[in-house]
Short mmCIF file of C-alpha atoms in Angstrom, two decimals:
data_model
loop_
_atom_site.label_atom_id
_atom_site.label_comp_id
_atom_site.label_asym_id
_atom_site.label_seq_id
_atom_site.Cartn_x
_atom_site.Cartn_y
_atom_site.Cartn_z
CA MET A 794 -150.86 -3.58 42.06
CA ASP A 795 -148.79 -0.56 40.59
CA THR A 796 -147.48 -2.01 37.36
CA VAL A 797 -148.15 -4.96 35.23
CA ASP A 798 -145.01 -6.92 35.73
CA PRO A 799 -144.87 -10.93 34.71
CA ASN A 800 -142.78 -11.66 37.88
CA ALA A 801 -144.89 -9.98 40.23
CA SER A 802 -147.93 -11.69 38.54
CA ASN A 803 -146.10 -15.02 38.91
CA SER A 804 -145.25 -14.41 42.53
CA SER A 805 -149.02 -13.60 43.10
CA LEU A 806 -150.09 -16.75 41.29
CA ARG A 807 -147.68 -18.80 43.86
CA SER A 808 -149.61 -16.93 46.74
CA ASP A 809 -153.20 -18.69 45.77
CA PRO A 810 -154.74 -15.73 43.86
CA CYS A 811 -158.02 -17.34 43.94
CA SER A 812 -158.03 -16.57 47.77
CA SER A 813 -156.12 -13.85 48.32
CA TRP A 814 -156.52 -11.51 45.46
CA ASP A 815 -159.54 -9.25 45.23
CA GLY A 816 -160.87 -9.18 41.46
CA ILE A 817 -160.08 -12.81 40.79
CA ALA A 818 -162.55 -15.51 40.34
CA CYS A 819 -161.73 -19.52 39.66
CA ASN A 820 -163.14 -22.33 38.81
CA GLN A 821 -163.42 -25.45 41.00
CA ARG A 822 -160.37 -26.57 39.71
CA GLY A 823 -158.52 -23.81 40.83
CA ASN A 824 -158.12 -22.17 37.07
CA ILE A 825 -158.60 -18.36 37.04
CA THR A 826 -161.82 -17.55 35.10
CA GLU A 827 -162.14 -13.82 35.72
CA ILE A 828 -159.59 -11.07 36.50
CA ASN A 829 -161.54 -7.97 37.29
CA LEU A 830 -158.86 -4.98 38.14
CA PRO A 831 -160.73 -1.68 36.53
CA SER A 832 -159.56 1.52 37.99
CA MET A 833 -156.87 -0.15 39.88
CA GLY A 834 -154.04 2.30 38.80
CA LEU A 835 -152.37 -0.61 37.04
CA GLN A 836 -149.17 0.86 34.83
CA GLY A 837 -146.84 -0.53 32.40
CA MET A 838 -146.62 -2.38 29.18
CA VAL A 839 -149.44 -4.62 28.19
CA ASN A 840 -147.22 -7.06 26.55
CA TYR A 841 -145.90 -8.04 30.42
CA PHE A 842 -149.49 -9.30 30.83
CA PRO A 843 -148.79 -13.48 30.98
CA PHE A 844 -151.77 -14.45 28.39
CA PRO A 845 -150.90 -17.88 28.40
CA SER A 846 -151.30 -18.68 32.17
CA PHE A 847 -154.97 -18.17 31.75
CA PRO A 848 -156.31 -20.83 29.27
CA ALA A 849 -159.48 -20.76 31.42
CA LEU A 850 -159.61 -16.98 31.36
CA THR A 851 -163.45 -16.22 30.40
CA ARG A 852 -163.47 -12.14 31.24
CA LEU A 853 -160.66 -9.94 31.53
CA ASP A 854 -161.53 -6.15 32.85
CA LEU A 855 -158.69 -3.89 32.96
CA THR A 856 -160.46 -0.68 32.12
CA ASN A 857 -159.57 2.70 33.00
CA ASN A 858 -155.79 2.18 33.93
CA THR A 859 -152.66 3.11 32.65
CA LEU A 860 -151.59 0.45 30.34
CA LEU A 861 -149.10 1.21 27.30
CA GLY A 862 -147.93 -0.38 24.32
CA THR A 863 -149.34 -2.89 21.86
CA VAL A 864 -151.62 -5.93 22.25
CA PRO A 865 -149.09 -8.98 22.02
CA SER A 866 -149.60 -11.32 19.52
CA ASN A 867 -150.18 -14.18 22.09
CA ILE A 868 -153.49 -13.10 23.33
CA PRO A 869 -155.44 -15.80 21.60
CA ASN A 870 -154.14 -18.06 24.34
CA ILE A 871 -157.17 -16.69 26.51
CA SER A 872 -159.03 -18.74 23.76
CA VAL A 873 -162.29 -18.99 25.67
CA ILE A 874 -162.49 -15.40 26.98
CA ASN A 875 -165.86 -14.08 26.18
CA TYR A 876 -165.53 -10.63 27.75
CA LEU A 877 -162.46 -8.31 27.18
CA ASP A 878 -162.06 -4.62 28.13
CA LEU A 879 -158.95 -3.12 27.66
CA SER A 880 -160.56 0.40 27.22
CA ILE A 881 -159.41 3.87 28.79
CA ASN A 882 -155.81 2.89 28.51
CA GLN A 883 -152.88 4.24 26.46
CA LEU A 884 -152.34 1.31 24.05
CA SER A 885 -151.27 1.97 20.73
CA GLY A 886 -150.18 0.40 17.62
CA ALA A 887 -152.67 -1.42 15.23
CA ILE A 888 -155.32 -3.64 16.79
CA PRO A 889 -154.03 -7.15 16.15
CA LEU A 890 -155.43 -9.69 13.67
CA GLU A 891 -154.61 -12.26 16.37
CA ILE A 892 -157.47 -10.56 18.77
CA CYS A 893 -159.93 -11.55 15.80
CA LEU A 894 -159.10 -15.33 16.72
CA LEU A 895 -161.42 -14.90 20.04
CA THR A 896 -164.41 -16.29 18.43
CA SER A 897 -166.04 -17.10 21.85
CA LEU A 898 -165.93 -13.14 22.27
CA LYS A 899 -169.32 -11.45 23.14
CA ILE A 900 -168.29 -8.34 24.55
CA LEU A 901 -165.10 -6.36 23.26
CA TYR A 902 -164.40 -3.13 24.78
CA LEU A 903 -161.02 -1.34 23.07
CA ASP A 904 -162.28 2.36 22.81
CA GLN A 905 -160.44 5.50 24.72
CA ASN A 906 -157.18 4.20 23.53
CA GLN A 907 -154.30 5.36 20.82
CA PHE A 908 -155.00 2.69 18.41
CA SER A 909 -154.41 3.71 14.72
CA GLY A 910 -154.54 1.97 11.50
CA SER A 911 -157.46 0.07 10.03
CA ILE A 912 -160.28 -2.14 11.55
CA PRO A 913 -158.96 -5.56 10.79
CA TYR A 914 -161.34 -7.20 7.93
CA GLN A 915 -160.91 -10.32 10.44
CA MET A 916 -163.28 -8.37 13.19
CA GLY A 917 -166.34 -10.38 10.80
CA SER A 918 -165.34 -13.88 12.12
CA LEU A 919 -166.33 -12.87 15.73
CA LYS A 920 -169.84 -13.76 15.26
CA ASN A 921 -170.83 -14.14 19.04
CA LEU A 922 -170.07 -10.37 19.59
CA THR A 923 -172.83 -8.46 21.04
CA VAL A 924 -171.30 -5.38 21.82
CA LEU A 925 -168.13 -4.01 19.75
CA THR A 926 -166.67 -0.37 21.13
CA LEU A 927 -163.78 1.14 19.20
CA PHE A 928 -164.23 4.70 19.86
CA SER A 929 -162.05 7.44 20.55
CA ASN A 930 -159.10 6.02 18.79
CA ASN A 931 -157.16 7.03 15.91
CA LEU A 932 -158.52 4.44 13.30
CA SER A 933 -158.44 5.21 9.92
CA GLY A 934 -159.64 3.70 6.47
CA SER A 935 -163.18 2.28 5.89
CA ILE A 936 -165.76 0.57 7.99
CA PRO A 937 -165.40 -3.24 6.76
CA GLU A 938 -168.01 -4.92 5.00
CA SER A 939 -167.19 -7.90 6.73
CA LEU A 940 -168.86 -6.83 9.95
CA ARG A 941 -172.11 -7.84 8.39
CA ASN A 942 -171.53 -11.23 9.73
CA LEU A 943 -171.91 -9.76 13.34
CA SER A 944 -175.72 -11.08 13.45
CA ASN A 945 -175.77 -10.83 17.23
CA LEU A 946 -174.34 -7.51 17.49
CA GLN A 947 -176.35 -4.64 19.53
CA GLN A 948 -174.00 -1.98 20.08
CA LEU A 949 -171.55 -1.03 17.06
CA SER A 950 -169.46 2.22 18.37
CA LEU A 951 -166.73 3.32 16.10
CA ASN A 952 -167.32 7.19 16.54
CA GLN A 953 -164.65 9.68 17.26
CA ASN A 954 -161.90 8.30 14.70
CA ASN A 955 -160.58 9.26 11.39
CA LEU A 956 -162.85 6.64 9.33
CA ILE A 957 -163.57 7.41 5.76
CA GLY A 958 -165.60 6.28 2.79
CA SER A 959 -169.58 5.47 3.02
CA ILE A 960 -171.71 3.86 5.55
CA PRO A 961 -171.97 0.28 3.88
CA ALA A 962 -175.24 -0.28 2.85
CA SER A 963 -174.68 -4.05 4.44
CA ILE A 964 -175.05 -2.78 8.17
CA GLY A 965 -178.59 -2.85 7.51
CA GLU A 966 -178.10 -6.81 8.01
CA LEU A 967 -177.35 -6.25 11.89
CA LYS A 968 -180.86 -6.99 12.75
CA ASP A 969 -180.29 -7.05 16.14
CA LEU A 970 -178.40 -3.83 16.69
CA HIS A 971 -179.78 -1.30 19.25
CA PHE A 972 -177.03 1.25 19.29
CA LEU A 973 -175.18 2.52 16.26
CA TYR A 974 -172.51 5.12 17.01
CA LEU A 975 -170.74 6.44 13.85
CA TYR A 976 -170.29 10.30 15.10
CA GLU A 977 -167.23 12.48 14.35
CA ASN A 978 -165.43 10.39 11.49
CA GLN A 979 -164.83 11.60 8.29
CA LEU A 980 -167.32 9.32 6.41
CA SER A 981 -169.09 10.46 3.11
CA GLY A 982 -171.68 9.46 0.95
CA SER A 983 -175.38 9.12 1.80
CA ILE A 984 -177.22 7.50 4.49
CA PRO A 985 -178.12 4.24 3.12
CA ARG A 986 -181.88 3.20 2.73
CA GLU A 987 -180.87 -0.12 4.21
CA ILE A 988 -180.59 1.39 7.63
CA GLY A 989 -184.30 1.11 7.64
CA ASN A 990 -183.83 -2.60 8.21
CA LEU A 991 -182.70 -2.07 11.68
CA THR A 992 -186.11 -2.09 13.54
CA ASN A 993 -184.34 -2.70 16.77
CA LEU A 994 -182.37 0.25 16.73
CA ASN A 995 -182.61 2.71 19.83
CA SER A 996 -179.99 5.43 19.10
CA LEU A 997 -178.60 6.33 16.05
CA SER A 998 -175.68 8.92 15.97
CA LEU A 999 -174.04 10.01 12.45
CA GLU A 1000 -173.18 13.82 13.46
CA ASN A 1001 -170.07 15.59 12.57
CA ASN A 1002 -169.16 13.84 9.08
CA ASN A 1003 -169.65 14.50 5.36
CA LEU A 1004 -172.90 12.98 4.71
CA VAL A 1005 -174.46 14.10 1.78
CA GLY A 1006 -177.91 13.40 0.14
CA SER A 1007 -181.60 13.16 1.70
CA ILE A 1008 -182.71 11.36 4.82
CA PRO A 1009 -184.17 8.25 3.96
CA GLN A 1010 -187.76 7.75 4.12
CA GLU A 1011 -186.89 4.45 5.49
CA ILE A 1012 -186.01 5.92 8.34
CA GLY A 1013 -189.63 5.62 9.70
CA ASN A 1014 -189.26 2.23 10.29
CA LEU A 1015 -187.20 2.43 13.11
CA LYS A 1016 -190.13 2.22 15.41
CA SER A 1017 -187.99 1.47 18.39
CA HIS A 1018 -186.08 4.13 17.98
CA SER A 1019 -185.44 7.10 20.80
CA ASN A 1020 -182.54 9.07 19.66
CA LEU A 1021 -181.95 10.56 16.42
CA TYR A 1022 -178.52 12.32 15.89
CA LEU A 1023 -177.73 13.57 12.51
CA PRO A 1024 -176.43 17.40 12.68
CA ARG A 1025 -173.28 18.87 11.53
CA ASN A 1026 -173.45 17.06 8.01
CA TYR A 1027 -174.16 18.21 4.66
CA LEU A 1028 -177.92 16.48 4.45
CA ASN A 1029 -180.11 18.07 1.89
CA GLY A 1030 -183.91 17.80 0.80
CA SER A 1031 -186.95 17.75 3.01
CA ILE A 1032 -187.25 16.27 6.53
CA PRO A 1033 -189.08 13.04 5.89
CA VAL A 1034 -192.71 12.71 6.93
CA THR A 1035 -192.21 9.16 8.16
CA LEU A 1036 -190.22 10.55 10.83
CA GLY A 1037 -193.62 11.27 12.38
CA ASN A 1038 -194.32 7.28 12.46
CA LEU A 1039 -191.36 7.12 15.54
CA ARG A 1040 -193.46 7.51 18.19
CA ASN A 1041 -190.55 6.30 20.71
CA LEU A 1042 -188.48 9.62 19.67
CA THR A 1043 -187.10 11.98 22.58
CA ILE A 1044 -184.24 13.38 20.79
CA VAL A 1045 -184.02 14.67 17.09
CA HIS A 1046 -181.21 16.53 16.19
CA LEU A 1047 -180.93 17.64 12.69
CA PHE A 1048 -179.25 20.85 13.14
CA GLU A 1049 -176.16 22.24 10.85
CA ASN A 1050 -177.47 20.75 7.67
CA GLN A 1051 -178.73 22.12 4.18
CA LEU A 1052 -182.41 20.63 4.70
CA SER A 1053 -185.11 22.53 3.19
CA GLY A 1054 -188.62 22.43 2.70
CA ARG A 1055 -191.47 22.58 5.51
CA ILE A 1056 -191.40 21.14 8.87
CA PRO A 1057 -193.82 18.18 8.86
CA LEU A 1058 -196.81 18.53 10.20
CA GLU A 1059 -196.45 14.76 11.27
CA ILE A 1060 -193.70 15.62 13.83
CA GLY A 1061 -196.54 16.82 16.01
CA ASN A 1062 -196.99 12.74 16.73
CA LEU A 1063 -194.14 12.64 18.47
CA ALA A 1064 -195.43 12.57 22.08
CA ASN A 1065 -192.77 11.56 23.91
CA LEU A 1066 -190.17 13.90 22.35
CA ASN A 1067 -188.22 16.37 24.56
CA ASP A 1068 -185.52 17.74 22.32
CA LEU A 1069 -185.89 19.21 18.84
CA GLU A 1070 -183.22 21.03 17.20
CA LEU A 1071 -183.29 21.86 13.76
CA SER A 1072 -181.49 25.19 13.75
CA PHE A 1073 -179.03 26.29 11.05
CA ASN A 1074 -180.80 24.86 8.00
CA LEU A 1075 -182.80 26.09 5.18
CA LEU A 1076 -186.35 25.07 6.34
CA THR A 1077 -189.11 27.66 5.13
CA GLY A 1078 -192.64 27.90 5.65
CA GLY A 1079 -194.40 28.36 8.88
CA ILE A 1080 -193.95 27.19 12.40
CA PRO A 1081 -196.55 23.81 12.42
CA SER A 1082 -199.24 24.70 15.04
CA THR A 1083 -198.86 20.60 15.35
CA LEU A 1084 -195.61 21.37 17.73
CA GLY A 1085 -197.87 22.24 20.20
CA ASN A 1086 -198.76 18.65 20.65
CA LEU A 1087 -195.33 18.13 22.04
CA GLN A 1088 -196.06 18.28 25.83
CA LYS A 1089 -192.56 17.02 26.70
CA LEU A 1090 -190.88 19.00 24.86
CA THR A 1091 -188.34 21.17 26.90
CA ILE A 1092 -185.88 22.25 23.82
CA LEU A 1093 -187.07 23.76 20.66
CA ASN A 1094 -184.34 25.21 18.44
CA LEU A 1095 -185.55 26.74 15.27
CA LEU A 1096 -182.64 29.36 14.85
CA GLU A 1097 -181.51 30.47 11.36
CA ASN A 1098 -183.69 29.03 8.81
CA GLN A 1099 -186.02 31.16 6.57
CA LEU A 1100 -189.24 30.44 8.49
CA SER A 1101 -192.03 33.10 8.16
CA GLY A 1102 -195.54 33.99 9.33
CA SER A 1103 -196.57 34.03 13.22
CA ILE A 1104 -195.60 32.40 15.98
CA PRO A 1105 -198.46 29.60 16.49
CA GLU A 1106 -200.86 30.07 19.38
CA GLU A 1107 -200.43 26.37 20.21
CA ILE A 1108 -196.74 27.14 21.36
CA GLU A 1109 -198.35 28.49 24.47
CA ASN A 1110 -199.26 24.74 25.12
CA LEU A 1111 -195.44 23.91 25.76
CA THR A 1112 -195.14 24.16 29.42
CA ASN A 1113 -192.22 22.17 30.12
CA LEU A 1114 -189.92 24.62 27.68
CA VAL A 1115 -186.67 25.63 28.96
CA ASN A 1116 -185.18 26.79 25.61
CA LEU A 1117 -186.88 28.16 22.93
CA GLN A 1118 -184.79 29.31 19.94
CA LEU A 1119 -186.48 31.28 16.98
CA GLY A 1120 -184.01 33.78 16.08
CA ASP A 1121 -182.84 34.85 12.78
CA ASN A 1122 -185.84 33.60 10.62
CA HIS A 1123 -188.37 35.79 8.68
CA LEU A 1124 -191.34 35.44 11.71
CA SER A 1125 -193.79 38.22 12.10
CA GLY A 1126 -196.71 39.23 14.05
CA SER A 1127 -196.66 39.43 18.00
CA LEU A 1128 -194.90 37.03 20.97
CA ARG A 1129 -197.40 34.81 22.45
CA GLN A 1130 -198.80 36.34 25.57
CA GLY A 1131 -198.61 32.98 27.43
CA LEU A 1132 -195.38 31.99 26.35
CA CYS A 1133 -193.80 31.92 29.67
CA MET A 1134 -196.87 31.22 31.99
CA SER A 1135 -195.58 28.21 33.28
CA GLY A 1136 -191.96 29.80 34.50
CA SER A 1137 -189.77 26.97 33.14
CA LEU A 1138 -188.43 29.21 30.19
CA GLU A 1139 -184.87 29.97 30.66
CA ASN A 1140 -183.35 30.66 27.39
CA PHE A 1141 -185.61 32.59 24.72
CA THR A 1142 -184.34 33.78 21.44
CA ALA A 1143 -186.38 35.71 18.85
CA PHE A 1144 -183.72 38.33 17.46
CA ASN A 1145 -183.47 39.14 13.65
CA ASN A 1146 -187.25 38.46 12.73
CA HIS A 1147 -189.85 41.04 12.23
CA LEU A 1148 -192.00 40.55 15.36
CA THR A 1149 -194.29 43.57 16.41
CA CYS A 1150 -196.79 44.76 19.25
CA HIS A 1151 -195.82 44.72 22.84
CA ILE A 1152 -193.76 42.08 24.69
CA PRO A 1153 -196.21 40.29 26.46
CA LYS A 1154 -196.74 41.52 30.04
CA GLY A 1155 -196.59 38.00 31.21
CA PHE A 1156 -192.75 38.16 30.75
CA LYS A 1157 -192.57 40.13 33.78
CA ASN A 1158 -193.36 36.98 35.66
CA CYS A 1159 -190.68 35.12 33.85
CA THR A 1160 -188.35 35.11 36.88
CA GLY A 1161 -186.47 31.78 35.36
CA LEU A 1162 -185.11 33.61 32.49
CA VAL A 1163 -181.44 33.21 31.80
CA ARG A 1164 -180.91 34.44 28.67
CA VAL A 1165 -182.98 36.83 26.33
CA ARG A 1166 -182.14 37.64 22.72
CA LEU A 1167 -184.93 39.90 21.02
CA GLN A 1168 -183.02 42.45 19.38
CA ASN A 1169 -183.63 43.47 15.78
CA ASN A 1170 -187.35 43.54 15.75
CA GLN A 1171 -190.25 46.13 16.12
CA LEU A 1172 -191.22 44.95 19.56
CA VAL A 1173 -192.71 47.79 21.93
CA ALA A 1174 -192.57 47.92 25.45
CA ASN A 1175 -192.83 50.57 28.49
CA LEU A 1176 -190.04 50.28 30.46
CA SER A 1177 -190.97 52.36 33.27
CA GLU A 1178 -193.80 49.53 33.48
CA ASP A 1179 -192.92 46.17 32.26
CA SER A 1180 -189.53 45.43 33.90
CA GLY A 1181 -189.59 42.67 36.43
CA ILE A 1182 -187.13 41.20 38.61
CA TYR A 1183 -185.03 38.27 37.10
CA GLU A 1184 -182.66 37.13 39.54
CA LYS A 1185 -181.18 34.38 37.36
CA LEU A 1186 -180.56 36.41 34.11
CA ASN A 1187 -177.33 36.64 32.70
CA TYR A 1188 -177.93 38.07 29.45
CA ILE A 1189 -180.46 40.23 27.49
CA ASP A 1190 -180.57 42.07 24.35
CA LEU A 1191 -183.33 44.21 23.32
CA SER A 1192 -181.71 46.32 21.14
CA ASN A 1193 -182.98 48.02 18.23
CA ASN A 1194 -186.85 47.61 19.03
CA GLN A 1195 -189.16 50.41 19.97
CA LEU A 1196 -188.81 50.54 23.88
CA HIS A 1197 -189.85 53.73 25.44
CA GLY A 1198 -190.08 54.86 29.13
CA GLU A 1199 -187.47 55.12 31.70
CA LEU A 1200 -185.13 52.51 32.73
CA SER A 1201 -186.35 50.73 35.97
CA SER A 1202 -184.26 51.06 38.91
CA THR A 1203 -185.44 47.16 39.54
CA TRP A 1204 -182.68 46.22 36.92
CA GLY A 1205 -180.25 46.60 39.68
CA GLN A 1206 -181.65 43.71 41.44
CA CYS A 1207 -180.69 41.24 38.68
CA GLN A 1208 -177.59 40.48 40.42
CA ASN A 1209 -176.27 37.84 37.85
CA LEU A 1210 -176.36 40.14 35.14
CA GLN A 1211 -173.43 40.25 32.79
CA ALA A 1212 -174.71 41.69 29.70
CA LEU A 1213 -177.02 44.60 29.39
CA GLN A 1214 -178.13 45.66 25.96
CA MET A 1215 -180.73 48.07 24.70
CA ALA A 1216 -179.25 50.33 21.90
CA GLY A 1217 -181.50 51.82 19.32
CA ASN A 1218 -184.97 52.31 21.35
CA ASN A 1219 -186.67 55.52 22.23
CA ILE A 1220 -185.53 54.90 26.21
CA ILE A 1221 -185.90 58.55 28.26
CA GLY A 1222 -184.58 59.46 31.51
CA ARG A 1223 -181.95 58.95 33.74
CA ILE A 1224 -179.49 55.91 33.99
CA PRO A 1225 -180.75 54.32 37.30
CA PRO A 1226 -177.59 54.33 39.83
CA GLU A 1227 -179.04 50.95 41.03
CA LEU A 1228 -177.32 49.67 37.93
CA GLY A 1229 -174.29 49.96 39.89
CA MET A 1230 -175.39 47.32 41.96
CA LEU A 1231 -174.73 44.82 39.05
CA THR A 1232 -171.34 43.51 40.30
CA GLN A 1233 -171.07 40.90 37.33
CA LEU A 1234 -171.76 43.14 34.53
CA GLY A 1235 -169.18 43.14 31.85
CA LYS A 1236 -171.09 44.94 28.94
CA LEU A 1237 -173.79 47.82 29.15
CA ASP A 1238 -174.96 49.24 25.79
CA LEU A 1239 -177.79 51.78 26.01
CA SER A 1240 -176.31 53.61 22.64
CA SER A 1241 -178.67 55.38 20.53
CA ASN A 1242 -181.49 56.46 23.03
CA TYR A 1243 -182.78 59.98 24.84
CA LEU A 1244 -181.08 59.21 27.97
CA VAL A 1245 -180.44 62.37 29.97
CA GLY A 1246 -178.18 63.50 33.23
CA GLU A 1247 -174.91 62.25 34.56
CA ILE A 1248 -173.47 59.09 34.47
CA PRO A 1249 -173.95 57.53 37.69
CA LYS A 1250 -170.79 57.58 39.91
CA GLU A 1251 -171.92 54.06 41.50
CA PHE A 1252 -170.62 52.83 37.83
CA GLY A 1253 -166.81 53.05 39.61
CA GLU A 1254 -168.07 49.71 41.53
CA LEU A 1255 -168.40 47.88 38.24
CA THR A 1256 -165.18 46.46 38.12
CA SER A 1257 -166.04 43.55 35.84
CA PHE A 1258 -166.73 46.27 33.06
CA LEU A 1259 -165.52 45.12 30.04
CA ASP A 1260 -167.73 47.39 27.19
CA LEU A 1261 -169.30 50.50 28.29
CA THR A 1262 -171.28 52.33 25.25
CA LEU A 1263 -173.57 55.36 26.09
CA SER A 1264 -173.07 57.11 22.45
CA SER A 1265 -175.62 59.05 21.08
CA ASN A 1266 -177.84 60.08 23.82
CA GLN A 1267 -178.32 63.28 25.70
CA LEU A 1268 -175.80 62.75 28.90
CA SER A 1269 -174.33 65.84 30.23
CA GLY A 1270 -172.54 66.68 33.25
CA ILE A 1271 -168.80 65.98 34.23
CA LEU A 1272 -167.39 62.08 33.64
CA PRO A 1273 -167.34 60.64 37.13
CA LEU A 1274 -163.53 60.27 38.71
CA GLU A 1275 -164.95 56.75 39.73
CA VAL A 1276 -164.90 55.79 36.44
CA GLY A 1277 -161.58 55.80 36.41
CA ARG A 1278 -161.56 52.60 38.74
CA LEU A 1279 -162.73 50.76 35.45
CA TYR A 1280 -159.43 49.25 34.76
CA SER A 1281 -160.65 46.00 32.77
CA LEU A 1282 -162.30 48.20 30.21
CA THR A 1283 -161.39 47.51 26.57
CA ASN A 1284 -164.03 49.66 25.20
CA LEU A 1285 -165.60 52.79 26.16
CA ASP A 1286 -167.66 54.80 24.03
CA LEU A 1287 -169.34 57.93 25.34
CA SER A 1288 -169.38 59.97 21.95
CA THR A 1289 -172.44 62.24 20.90
CA ASN A 1290 -173.29 63.30 24.22
CA SER A 1291 -173.07 66.54 25.99
CA PHE A 1292 -170.68 66.33 28.78
CA LYS A 1293 -169.08 69.22 29.92
CA LYS A 1294 -165.16 69.36 29.55
CA THR A 1295 -163.12 69.53 32.80
CA VAL A 1296 -160.41 71.99 33.71
#
């Protein structure tokens, strides 16, 4: 059925839909009780749908079609309905007040349409609702206080709208709530302490709003909690130590706020945690050694804070780490020798710190690395000895350290490499011609070293080159004609070398 047309519907009804239509269920009297037509390519105006023809309808599922227009005012004719799904269509206009007369509703999906206006205050009369999803629309106004009446509600999804105002404290009365999604709105004010009353809450998502104030200590009451998303707000104060009570937590995202103070030792109690992201805050003190207890952790992101001290030895216990972000802090001391012993590490950054000593020799065996940023430290390595073969590596920046020795030819076997940056070190010897095998290389920066000899003619094969920076070395000879093939170059800097002039 391509269109929602009243005549087509009545014609089909005359042909006994109970026996001839897919997606139709009837009761013993021959009355249609269910219409399930998701993803059927239905098109047309929803006001053509003959709601008065289905007084016994308990379930209507028209999700993922191309229904247009406004929901008609005669929708209360399906008064016994308990499941209504109009999601993923192109419905527009306001959510009609008449929909709030369907008091038997338990499930209401209106998400991913183009509804505008405010959430009707009368929505609070749907006291049997267990699921209410209105996300990804153009709704505005505030969250109505009347939602406190939905005492059976288990999921409330109002995310990705234009809602303003504060999160009502009365939301703490929804004691059966398992999922609360309010992210990507324009909500302001503080997170109400009453949110700690939602002891059955499994997932809380408030990111991308304008929330201020501190994270309430009462959040530690959410013992069923597994996902906590509060990033991209303006939250301040310290991370509450009560967070350590939430032993079921698997994800904690607090990044891009203004949180300060130390990372609580109690976070080490979260044995099920696999994703901890605290980047872009104002956190101080050291990295707690208790983080080494988080054996399931795959992502640890502490990027761009004010953390100091050394990287604790216990971090080596995190053998499942895939992503470790420590850059833009004030960390000192050495990189841990066993950081990559398990081989699971793919993304590692510790740039813009005060790290010293040798890059661990164990890194030679970190063959799963994809992205590495260790620039702007005081790290030492002999490149003649310490280079491994990283088949998955696509980006590495070791600039402004104390690397020495000659570039190994093994770099030519890192076939996925797109950026190789080692500027500002003490690298000697010739540029290995094997780099010409890196057909995906778009950026090479070896400036401010002590390289000698000629630019390899093999560079002419690197047609993906956008940026070639070899300035401030001791390179000599004539610029290879093959470099003229690099038509994609946007930046070429060969200054402060000893090239011969051609005639």
